[in-house]
PDB file of C-alpha atoms in Angstrom:
ATOM      1  CA  UNK A  13      15.199  -4.268 -31.014  1.00 63.00           C
ATOM      2  CA  UNK A  14      18.846  -5.308 -31.171  1.00 66.00           C
ATOM      3  CA  UNK A  15      19.197  -3.562 -34.527  1.00 65.00           C
ATOM      4  CA  UNK A  16      17.860  -0.331 -33.001  1.00 66.00           C
ATOM      5  CA  UNK A  17      20.352  -0.637 -30.138  1.00 65.00           C
ATOM      6  CA  UNK A  18      23.286  -1.246 -32.529  1.00 65.00           C
ATOM      7  CA  UNK A  19      22.368   1.779 -34.635  1.00 69.00           C
ATOM      8  CA  UNK A  20      22.440   3.996 -31.539  1.00 69.00           C
ATOM      9  CA  UNK A  21      18.708   4.695 -31.576  1.00 69.00           C
ATOM     10  CA  UNK A  22      18.778   3.983 -27.845  1.00 69.00           C
ATOM     11  CA  UNK A  23      21.423   2.829 -25.376  1.00 75.00           C
ATOM     12  CA  UNK A  24      20.536  -0.206 -23.231  1.00 75.00           C
ATOM     13  CA  UNK A  25      21.072   0.309 -19.503  1.00 75.00           C
ATOM     14  CA  UNK A  26      23.461  -2.118 -17.792  1.00 78.00           C
ATOM     15  CA  UNK A  27      21.472  -3.978 -15.131  1.00 78.00           C
ATOM     16  CA  UNK A  28      22.853  -5.641 -12.035  1.00 79.00           C
ATOM     17  CA  UNK A  29      21.934  -9.166 -10.912  1.00 83.00           C
ATOM     18  CA  UNK A  30      19.056  -8.003  -8.686  1.00 82.00           C
ATOM     19  CA  UNK A  31      17.543  -5.872 -11.458  1.00 81.00           C
ATOM     20  CA  UNK A  32      17.767  -8.693 -14.011  1.00 84.00           C
ATOM     21  CA  UNK A  33      16.041 -11.011 -11.529  1.00 85.00           C
ATOM     22  CA  UNK A  34      13.301  -8.440 -11.031  1.00 84.00           C
ATOM     23  CA  UNK A  35      12.774  -8.138 -14.788  1.00 85.00           C
ATOM     24  CA  UNK A  36      12.715 -11.924 -15.160  1.00 88.00           C
ATOM     25  CA  UNK A  37       9.939 -12.184 -12.577  1.00 87.00           C
ATOM     26  CA  UNK A  38       8.084  -9.364 -14.321  1.00 85.00           C
ATOM     27  CA  UNK A  39       8.438 -11.067 -17.715  1.00 87.00           C
ATOM     28  CA  UNK A  40       6.956 -14.282 -16.276  1.00 89.00           C
ATOM     29  CA  UNK A  41       3.985 -12.279 -14.979  1.00 88.00           C
ATOM     30  CA  UNK A  42       3.602 -10.597 -18.373  1.00 85.00           C
ATOM     31  CA  UNK A  43       3.703 -13.906 -20.270  1.00 87.00           C
ATOM     32  CA  UNK A  44       1.304 -15.708 -17.931  1.00 89.00           C
ATOM     33  CA  UNK A  45      -1.127 -12.793 -18.102  1.00 87.00           C
ATOM     34  CA  UNK A  46      -1.321 -13.003 -21.898  1.00 85.00           C
ATOM     35  CA  UNK A  47      -1.436 -16.810 -21.923  1.00 86.00           C
ATOM     36  CA  UNK A  48      -4.259 -17.045 -19.356  1.00 89.00           C
ATOM     37  CA  UNK A  49      -6.263 -14.366 -21.156  1.00 85.00           C
ATOM     38  CA  UNK A  50      -5.946 -16.173 -24.492  1.00 83.00           C
ATOM     39  CA  UNK A  51      -6.766 -19.598 -23.020  1.00 86.00           C
ATOM     40  CA  UNK A  52      -9.853 -18.253 -21.250  1.00 87.00           C
ATOM     41  CA  UNK A  53     -11.307 -17.161 -24.602  1.00 81.00           C
ATOM     42  CA  UNK A  54     -11.679 -20.836 -25.507  1.00 84.00           C
ATOM     43  CA  UNK A  55     -14.237 -21.235 -22.701  1.00 84.00           C
ATOM     44  CA  UNK A  56     -16.132 -17.940 -22.613  1.00 80.00           C
ATOM     45  CA  UNK A  57     -17.630 -15.624 -25.220  1.00 75.00           C
ATOM     46  CA  UNK A  58     -15.855 -12.373 -26.080  1.00 72.00           C
ATOM     47  CA  UNK A  59     -18.634 -10.142 -24.604  1.00 69.00           C
ATOM     48  CA  UNK A  60     -18.426 -11.889 -21.217  1.00 72.00           C
ATOM     49  CA  UNK A  61     -14.637 -11.766 -21.390  1.00 76.00           C
ATOM     50  CA  UNK A  62     -14.757  -7.990 -21.906  1.00 74.00           C
ATOM     51  CA  UNK A  63     -17.279  -7.476 -19.102  1.00 75.00           C
ATOM     52  CA  UNK A  64     -15.119  -9.343 -16.575  1.00 79.00           C
ATOM     53  CA  UNK A  65     -11.981  -7.580 -17.821  1.00 79.00           C
ATOM     54  CA  UNK A  66     -13.863  -4.322 -17.368  1.00 77.00           C
ATOM     55  CA  UNK A  67     -13.435  -4.747 -13.608  1.00 80.00           C
ATOM     56  CA  UNK A  68      -9.630  -4.407 -13.897  1.00 83.00           C
ATOM     57  CA  UNK A  69      -9.701  -0.868 -12.375  1.00 83.00           C
ATOM     58  CA  UNK A  70     -11.351  -2.280  -9.237  1.00 83.00           C
ATOM     59  CA  UNK A  71      -8.652  -4.929  -8.834  1.00 86.00           C
ATOM     60  CA  UNK A  72      -5.974  -2.346  -9.627  1.00 85.00           C
ATOM     61  CA  UNK A  73      -7.100  -0.199  -6.715  1.00 85.00           C
ATOM     62  CA  UNK A  74      -7.234  -3.215  -4.377  1.00 85.00           C
ATOM     63  CA  UNK A  75      -3.729  -4.376  -5.360  1.00 86.00           C
ATOM     64  CA  UNK A  76      -2.330  -0.833  -5.215  1.00 84.00           C
ATOM     65  CA  UNK A  77      -3.669  -0.310  -1.709  1.00 83.00           C
ATOM     66  CA  UNK A  78      -1.855  -3.416  -0.384  1.00 80.00           C
ATOM     67  CA  UNK A  79       1.387  -2.704  -2.276  1.00 73.00           C
ATOM     68  CA  UNK A  80       4.598  -1.451  -0.685  1.00 66.00           C
ATOM     69  CA  UNK A  81       3.874   2.125  -1.789  1.00 70.00           C
ATOM     70  CA  UNK A  82       0.063   2.498  -1.644  1.00 75.00           C
ATOM     71  CA  UNK A  83      -1.469   5.573  -3.319  1.00 76.00           C
ATOM     72  CA  UNK A  84      -4.389   7.507  -1.897  1.00 79.00           C
ATOM     73  CA  UNK A  85      -7.647   8.004  -3.794  1.00 81.00           C
ATOM     74  CA  UNK A  86     -10.464  10.429  -3.042  1.00 84.00           C
ATOM     75  CA  UNK A  87     -14.150   9.550  -2.991  1.00 87.00           C
ATOM     76  CA  UNK A  88     -14.575  11.330  -6.328  1.00 86.00           C
ATOM     77  CA  UNK A  89     -12.056   8.981  -7.934  1.00 84.00           C
ATOM     78  CA  UNK A  90     -13.953   5.943  -6.660  1.00 86.00           C
ATOM     79  CA  UNK A  91     -17.241   7.369  -7.945  1.00 88.00           C
ATOM     80  CA  UNK A  92     -15.753   8.023 -11.395  1.00 85.00           C
ATOM     81  CA  UNK A  93     -14.950   4.300 -11.687  1.00 84.00           C
ATOM     82  CA  UNK A  94     -18.624   3.296 -11.515  1.00 87.00           C
ATOM     83  CA  UNK A  95     -19.642   4.485 -15.012  1.00 86.00           C
ATOM     84  CA  UNK A  96     -16.402   3.125 -16.488  1.00 81.00           C
ATOM     85  CA  UNK A  97     -17.027  -0.406 -15.179  1.00 82.00           C
ATOM     86  CA  UNK A  98     -20.811  -0.448 -15.688  1.00 85.00           C
ATOM     87  CA  UNK A  99     -20.486   1.066 -19.160  1.00 81.00           C
ATOM     88  CA  UNK A 100     -18.420  -1.858 -20.457  1.00 76.00           C
ATOM     89  CA  UNK A 101     -21.155  -4.270 -19.393  1.00 76.00           C
ATOM     90  CA  UNK A 102     -23.862  -2.192 -21.057  1.00 79.00           C
ATOM     91  CA  UNK A 103     -21.803  -1.786 -24.245  1.00 72.00           C
ATOM     92  CA  UNK A 104     -21.947  -5.552 -24.797  1.00 66.00           C
ATOM     93  CA  UNK A 105     -25.491  -5.954 -23.471  1.00 68.00           C
ATOM     94  CA  UNK A 106     -27.636  -8.229 -25.629  1.00 61.00           C
ATOM     95  CA  UNK A 107     -24.702 -10.282 -26.889  1.00 58.00           C
ATOM     96  CA  UNK A 108     -24.501 -13.950 -26.069  1.00 59.00           C
ATOM     97  CA  UNK A 109     -23.000 -14.604 -22.623  1.00 60.00           C
ATOM     98  CA  UNK A 110     -22.021 -18.255 -22.430  1.00 64.00           C
ATOM     99  CA  UNK A 111     -19.243 -19.746 -20.342  1.00 66.00           C
ATOM    100  CA  UNK A 112     -18.003 -22.693 -18.336  1.00 77.00           C
ATOM    101  CA  UNK A 113     -16.960 -22.406 -14.706  1.00 82.00           C
ATOM    102  CA  UNK A 114     -13.351 -23.074 -15.741  1.00 86.00           C
ATOM    103  CA  UNK A 115     -13.564 -20.322 -18.331  1.00 83.00           C
ATOM    104  CA  UNK A 116     -15.039 -17.856 -15.848  1.00 83.00           C
ATOM    105  CA  UNK A 117     -12.325 -18.616 -13.277  1.00 87.00           C
ATOM    106  CA  UNK A 118      -9.594 -18.284 -15.905  1.00 89.00           C
ATOM    107  CA  UNK A 119     -11.052 -14.958 -17.067  1.00 86.00           C
ATOM    108  CA  UNK A 120     -11.198 -13.733 -13.473  1.00 88.00           C
ATOM    109  CA  UNK A 121      -7.608 -14.881 -12.923  1.00 92.00           C
ATOM    110  CA  UNK A 122      -6.570 -13.074 -16.088  1.00 89.00           C
ATOM    111  CA  UNK A 123      -8.244  -9.915 -14.801  1.00 87.00           C
ATOM    112  CA  UNK A 124      -6.329 -10.078 -11.516  1.00 90.00           C
ATOM    113  CA  UNK A 125      -3.090 -10.748 -13.416  1.00 91.00           C
ATOM    114  CA  UNK A 126      -3.746  -7.788 -15.729  1.00 88.00           C
ATOM    115  CA  UNK A 127      -4.236  -5.491 -12.737  1.00 87.00           C
ATOM    116  CA  UNK A 128      -1.115  -6.882 -11.045  1.00 89.00           C
ATOM    117  CA  UNK A 129       0.929  -6.446 -14.224  1.00 86.00           C
ATOM    118  CA  UNK A 130      -0.155  -2.807 -14.523  1.00 84.00           C
ATOM    119  CA  UNK A 131       0.747  -2.047 -10.902  1.00 85.00           C
ATOM    120  CA  UNK A 132       4.129  -3.808 -11.211  1.00 84.00           C
ATOM    121  CA  UNK A 133       4.901  -2.016 -14.494  1.00 82.00           C
ATOM    122  CA  UNK A 134       4.234   1.291 -12.791  1.00 80.00           C
ATOM    123  CA  UNK A 135       6.460   0.313  -9.848  1.00 79.00           C
ATOM    124  CA  UNK A 136       9.302  -0.697 -12.156  1.00 79.00           C
ATOM    125  CA  UNK A 137       9.188   2.465 -14.253  1.00 75.00           C
ATOM    126  CA  UNK A 138       8.369   5.216 -11.752  1.00 72.00           C
ATOM    127  CA  UNK A 139       7.591   3.630  -8.389  1.00 65.00           C
ATOM    128  CA  UNK A 140       9.504   1.826  -5.675  1.00 65.00           C
ATOM    129  CA  UNK A 141      11.846  -0.150  -7.955  1.00 65.00           C
ATOM    130  CA  UNK A 142      12.350   2.576 -10.630  1.00 67.00           C
ATOM    131  CA  UNK A 143      14.913   0.976 -12.937  1.00 72.00           C
ATOM    132  CA  UNK A 144      15.253   4.151 -15.048  1.00 74.00           C
ATOM    133  CA  UNK A 145      14.532   2.277 -18.256  1.00 77.00           C
ATOM    134  CA  UNK A 146      13.061   3.871 -21.348  1.00 78.00           C
ATOM    135  CA  UNK A 147      10.131   2.148 -23.040  1.00 80.00           C
ATOM    136  CA  UNK A 148      12.440   0.846 -25.789  1.00 82.00           C
ATOM    137  CA  UNK A 149      14.986  -0.381 -23.265  1.00 82.00           C
ATOM    138  CA  UNK A 150      12.360  -2.174 -21.177  1.00 82.00           C
ATOM    139  CA  UNK A 151      11.021  -3.922 -24.283  1.00 84.00           C
ATOM    140  CA  UNK A 152      14.584  -4.756 -25.325  1.00 84.00           C
ATOM    141  CA  UNK A 153      15.262  -6.386 -21.948  1.00 84.00           C
ATOM    142  CA  UNK A 154      11.933  -8.241 -21.782  1.00 85.00           C
ATOM    143  CA  UNK A 155      11.684  -9.565 -25.352  1.00 85.00           C
ATOM    144  CA  UNK A 156      14.286 -12.386 -25.089  1.00 86.00           C
ATOM    145  CA  UNK A 157      12.817 -13.537 -21.773  1.00 88.00           C
ATOM    146  CA  UNK A 158       9.267 -13.529 -23.142  1.00 85.00           C
ATOM    147  CA  UNK A 159      10.434 -15.403 -26.248  1.00 87.00           C
ATOM    148  CA  UNK A 160      11.968 -18.215 -24.174  1.00 89.00           C
ATOM    149  CA  UNK A 161       8.883 -18.438 -21.969  1.00 88.00           C
ATOM    150  CA  UNK A 162       6.374 -18.524 -24.825  1.00 85.00           C
ATOM    151  CA  UNK A 163       8.486 -21.066 -26.704  1.00 87.00           C
ATOM    152  CA  UNK A 164       8.558 -23.267 -23.594  1.00 87.00           C
ATOM    153  CA  UNK A 165       4.787 -22.883 -23.189  1.00 82.00           C
ATOM    154  CA  UNK A 166       4.242 -23.781 -26.853  1.00 82.00           C
ATOM    155  CA  UNK A 167       6.416 -26.874 -26.537  1.00 83.00           C
ATOM    156  CA  UNK A 168       4.579 -28.322 -23.540  1.00 83.00           C
ATOM    157  CA  UNK A 169       1.168 -27.328 -24.943  1.00 78.00           C
ATOM    158  CA  UNK A 170       1.898 -29.152 -28.194  1.00 79.00           C
ATOM    159  CA  UNK A 171       1.597 -25.975 -30.249  1.00 80.00           C
ATOM    160  CA  UNK A 172       4.998 -26.361 -31.936  1.00 81.00           C
ATOM    161  CA  UNK A 173       4.013 -29.619 -33.660  1.00 82.00           C
ATOM    162  CA  UNK A 174       0.693 -28.055 -34.677  1.00 80.00           C
ATOM    163  CA  UNK A 175       2.505 -25.032 -36.091  1.00 78.00           C
ATOM    164  CA  UNK A 176       4.887 -27.315 -37.992  1.00 80.00           C
ATOM    165  CA  UNK A 177       1.972 -29.178 -39.579  1.00 79.00           C
ATOM    166  CA  UNK A 178       0.252 -25.880 -40.381  1.00 74.00           C
ATOM    167  CA  UNK A 179       3.367 -24.496 -42.087  1.00 73.00           C
ATOM    168  CA  UNK A 180       3.794 -27.742 -44.040  1.00 74.00           C
ATOM    169  CA  UNK A 181       0.335 -27.325 -45.535  1.00 71.00           C
ATOM    170  CA  UNK A 182       1.025 -23.689 -46.375  1.00 68.00           C
ATOM    171  CA  UNK A 183       4.327 -24.584 -48.063  1.00 68.00           C
ATOM    172  CA  UNK A 184       2.465 -26.294 -50.918  1.00 68.00           C
ATOM    173  CA  UNK A 185       2.520 -24.487 -54.233  1.00 62.00           C
ATOM    174  CA  UNK A 186      -1.253 -24.074 -54.450  1.00 62.00           C
ATOM    175  CA  UNK A 187      -1.199 -22.121 -51.171  1.00 64.00           C
ATOM    176  CA  UNK A 188       1.377 -19.540 -52.294  1.00 68.00           C
ATOM    177  CA  UNK A 189      -1.109 -16.644 -52.257  1.00 70.00           C
ATOM    178  CA  UNK A 190      -2.401 -17.637 -48.835  1.00 72.00           C
ATOM    179  CA  UNK A 191       1.165 -17.942 -47.591  1.00 70.00           C
ATOM    180  CA  UNK A 192       1.965 -14.392 -48.644  1.00 77.00           C
ATOM    181  CA  UNK A 193      -1.230 -13.116 -47.032  1.00 81.00           C
ATOM    182  CA  UNK A 194      -0.488 -14.992 -43.804  1.00 79.00           C
ATOM    183  CA  UNK A 195       3.053 -13.703 -43.414  1.00 82.00           C
ATOM    184  CA  UNK A 196       1.970 -10.178 -44.369  1.00 87.00           C
ATOM    185  CA  UNK A 197      -0.708 -10.314 -41.673  1.00 86.00           C
ATOM    186  CA  UNK A 198       1.814 -11.613 -39.135  1.00 84.00           C
ATOM    187  CA  UNK A 199       4.262  -8.848 -40.058  1.00 90.00           C
ATOM    188  CA  UNK A 200       1.626  -6.132 -39.700  1.00 92.00           C
ATOM    189  CA  UNK A 201       0.384  -7.643 -36.442  1.00 88.00           C
ATOM    190  CA  UNK A 202       3.936  -7.753 -35.070  1.00 87.00           C
ATOM    191  CA  UNK A 203       4.533  -4.113 -36.008  1.00 89.00           C
ATOM    192  CA  UNK A 204       1.279  -3.056 -34.329  1.00 89.00           C
ATOM    193  CA  UNK A 205       2.182  -5.070 -31.206  1.00 86.00           C
ATOM    194  CA  UNK A 206       5.597  -3.371 -31.115  1.00 87.00           C
ATOM    195  CA  UNK A 207       4.069   0.115 -31.308  1.00 89.00           C
ATOM    196  CA  UNK A 208       1.407  -0.855 -28.748  1.00 85.00           C
ATOM    197  CA  UNK A 209       4.017  -2.056 -26.233  1.00 84.00           C
ATOM    198  CA  UNK A 210       6.112   1.088 -26.671  1.00 87.00           C
ATOM    199  CA  UNK A 211       3.039   3.282 -26.241  1.00 86.00           C
ATOM    200  CA  UNK A 212       1.898   1.273 -23.196  1.00 83.00           C
ATOM    201  CA  UNK A 213       5.272   1.437 -21.432  1.00 81.00           C
ATOM    202  CA  UNK A 214       5.644   5.135 -22.249  1.00 83.00           C
ATOM    203  CA  UNK A 215       2.178   5.869 -20.857  1.00 82.00           C
ATOM    204  CA  UNK A 216       2.912   3.794 -17.733  1.00 79.00           C
ATOM    205  CA  UNK A 217       5.994   5.912 -17.127  1.00 78.00           C
ATOM    206  CA  UNK A 218       3.985   9.112 -17.236  1.00 78.00           C
ATOM    207  CA  UNK A 219       0.796   8.205 -15.390  1.00 77.00           C
ATOM    208  CA  UNK A 220      -0.616   5.984 -12.658  1.00 78.00           C
ATOM    209  CA  UNK A 221      -1.554   2.310 -12.805  1.00 77.00           C
ATOM    210  CA  UNK A 222      -5.229   3.189 -12.288  1.00 77.00           C
ATOM    211  CA  UNK A 223      -5.189   5.651 -15.181  1.00 80.00           C
ATOM    212  CA  UNK A 224      -3.822   2.896 -17.429  1.00 80.00           C
ATOM    213  CA  UNK A 225      -6.673   0.539 -16.551  1.00 80.00           C
ATOM    214  CA  UNK A 226      -9.259   3.288 -17.051  1.00 80.00           C
ATOM    215  CA  UNK A 227      -7.791   3.824 -20.509  1.00 80.00           C
ATOM    216  CA  UNK A 228      -8.032   0.076 -21.084  1.00 78.00           C
ATOM    217  CA  UNK A 229     -11.774   0.170 -20.437  1.00 74.00           C
ATOM    218  CA  UNK A 230     -12.189   3.096 -22.809  1.00 77.00           C
ATOM    219  CA  UNK A 231     -10.274   1.012 -25.374  1.00 77.00           C
ATOM    220  CA  UNK A 232     -12.860  -1.762 -25.013  1.00 73.00           C
ATOM    221  CA  UNK A 233     -15.795   0.444 -25.949  1.00 75.00           C
ATOM    222  CA  UNK A 234     -13.836   2.085 -28.756  1.00 76.00           C
ATOM    223  CA  UNK A 235     -13.138  -1.424 -30.073  1.00 73.00           C
ATOM    224  CA  UNK A 236     -16.883  -2.091 -30.018  1.00 71.00           C
ATOM    225  CA  UNK A 237     -17.520   1.125 -31.955  1.00 75.00           C
ATOM    226  CA  UNK A 238     -14.769   0.389 -34.467  1.00 76.00           C
ATOM    227  CA  UNK A 239     -16.091  -3.142 -34.942  1.00 71.00           C
ATOM    228  CA  UNK A 240     -19.553  -1.752 -35.660  1.00 73.00           C
ATOM    229  CA  UNK A 241     -18.130   0.624 -38.279  1.00 79.00           C
ATOM    230  CA  UNK A 242     -15.917  -1.950 -40.000  1.00 77.00           C
ATOM    231  CA  UNK A 243     -18.422  -4.810 -39.975  1.00 71.00           C
ATOM    232  CA  UNK A 244     -21.585  -2.713 -40.381  1.00 74.00           C
ATOM    233  CA  UNK A 245     -23.100  -3.848 -37.107  1.00 67.00           C
ATOM    234  CA  UNK A 246     -25.662  -1.698 -35.323  1.00 73.00           C
ATOM    235  CA  UNK A 247     -25.426  -1.045 -31.602  1.00 70.00           C
ATOM    236  CA  UNK A 248     -28.572  -1.366 -29.516  1.00 77.00           C
ATOM    237  CA  UNK A 249     -29.743   1.715 -27.573  1.00 83.00           C
ATOM    238  CA  UNK A 250     -28.447   0.114 -24.364  1.00 81.00           C
ATOM    239  CA  UNK A 251     -25.103  -0.615 -25.999  1.00 77.00           C
ATOM    240  CA  UNK A 252     -24.847   2.959 -27.271  1.00 80.00           C
ATOM    241  CA  UNK A 253     -25.586   4.242 -23.777  1.00 86.00           C
ATOM    242  CA  UNK A 254     -22.890   1.931 -22.390  1.00 80.00           C
ATOM    243  CA  UNK A 255     -20.300   3.329 -24.795  1.00 77.00           C
ATOM    244  CA  UNK A 256     -21.245   6.903 -23.860  1.00 83.00           C
ATOM    245  CA  UNK A 257     -21.233   6.046 -20.146  1.00 85.00           C
ATOM    246  CA  UNK A 258     -17.724   4.537 -20.278  1.00 80.00           C
ATOM    247  CA  UNK A 259     -16.334   7.495 -22.223  1.00 79.00           C
ATOM    248  CA  UNK A 260     -18.013   9.902 -19.806  1.00 84.00           C
ATOM    249  CA  UNK A 261     -16.571   7.989 -16.842  1.00 82.00           C
ATOM    250  CA  UNK A 262     -13.096   8.122 -18.351  1.00 80.00           C
ATOM    251  CA  UNK A 263     -13.455  11.864 -18.895  1.00 81.00           C
ATOM    252  CA  UNK A 264     -14.749  12.320 -15.328  1.00 84.00           C
ATOM    253  CA  UNK A 265     -11.780  10.395 -13.909  1.00 83.00           C
ATOM    254  CA  UNK A 266      -9.345  12.552 -15.888  1.00 80.00           C
ATOM    255  CA  UNK A 267     -11.071  15.742 -14.765  1.00 83.00           C
ATOM    256  CA  UNK A 268     -11.026  14.662 -11.107  1.00 84.00           C
ATOM    257  CA  UNK A 269      -7.343  13.694 -11.164  1.00 80.00           C
ATOM    258  CA  UNK A 270      -6.368  16.906 -12.945  1.00 81.00           C
ATOM    259  CA  UNK A 271      -8.313  19.022 -10.434  1.00 84.00           C
ATOM    260  CA  UNK A 272      -6.691  17.166  -7.506  1.00 80.00           C
ATOM    261  CA  UNK A 273      -3.221  17.599  -9.017  1.00 78.00           C
ATOM    262  CA  UNK A 274      -3.843  21.309  -9.544  1.00 81.00           C
ATOM    263  CA  UNK A 275      -5.009  21.640  -5.934  1.00 81.00           C
ATOM    264  CA  UNK A 276      -1.863  19.888  -4.661  1.00 75.00           C
ATOM    265  CA  UNK A 277       0.382  22.150  -6.714  1.00 73.00           C
ATOM    266  CA  UNK A 278      -1.409  25.253  -5.390  1.00 77.00           C
ATOM    267  CA  UNK A 279      -1.038  23.979  -1.805  1.00 76.00           C
ATOM    268  CA  UNK A 280       2.699  23.426  -2.299  1.00 68.00           C
ATOM    269  CA  UNK A 281       3.064  26.902  -3.801  1.00 66.00           C
ATOM    270  CA  UNK A 282       1.379  28.459  -0.762  1.00 68.00           C
ATOM    271  CA  UNK A 283       3.543  26.460   1.666  1.00 57.00           C
TER     272      UNK A 283
END
């Protein structure tokens, strides 16, 4: 990110003390959201994790309605959420749902944090706080903060010593091929994460928090489909219906919001 800034690819915005404090709080929320989500996967199965996370749009609406600048949603918008949420559950129907109470609570907490993060991101980019940051600039400002926070988390969780032992084993000559594969995978994963964050922040700047969470649910079912293609796994009829239902719900939500936006523009033109 710093290299891109030095080459003039983008110009970082100078932030005042209040804005830096706001971004620091946001970065803590972002880091905790990822950490809680990852930890919860140790206690619940992936299908259950996805089903609970599928309720993010519901929590997004609830948090948005109690925020400082609450949006208004029509009944059609609420109805379009039903197939999106139910579809995620059906898409993973038949898989093994096992969990501990701690895991379920952590997954639920992660879902609330994900919804909160989406609403706050929207507020920072286009809402009440509107810092006028590009996606690259926001990532540039957040990256050092997130690095410090994750490093601190890793230290207290004992992950640094584990990573050191892991790297020591991989440094042996007989593991040279595995070492190359590992670092190649990490490099590719980092590049994908970079593009994903840029795309996510750019989308957040051009749409609503609810639309982002709807897209997230569509991503879940597309992940299921992609997994079936890559690993030659067959979806059950119920699972196939769940995928179709989620995609249909996402399309219905988009159609409703576009129709409402068109109606508002026509009303303004008449006035």
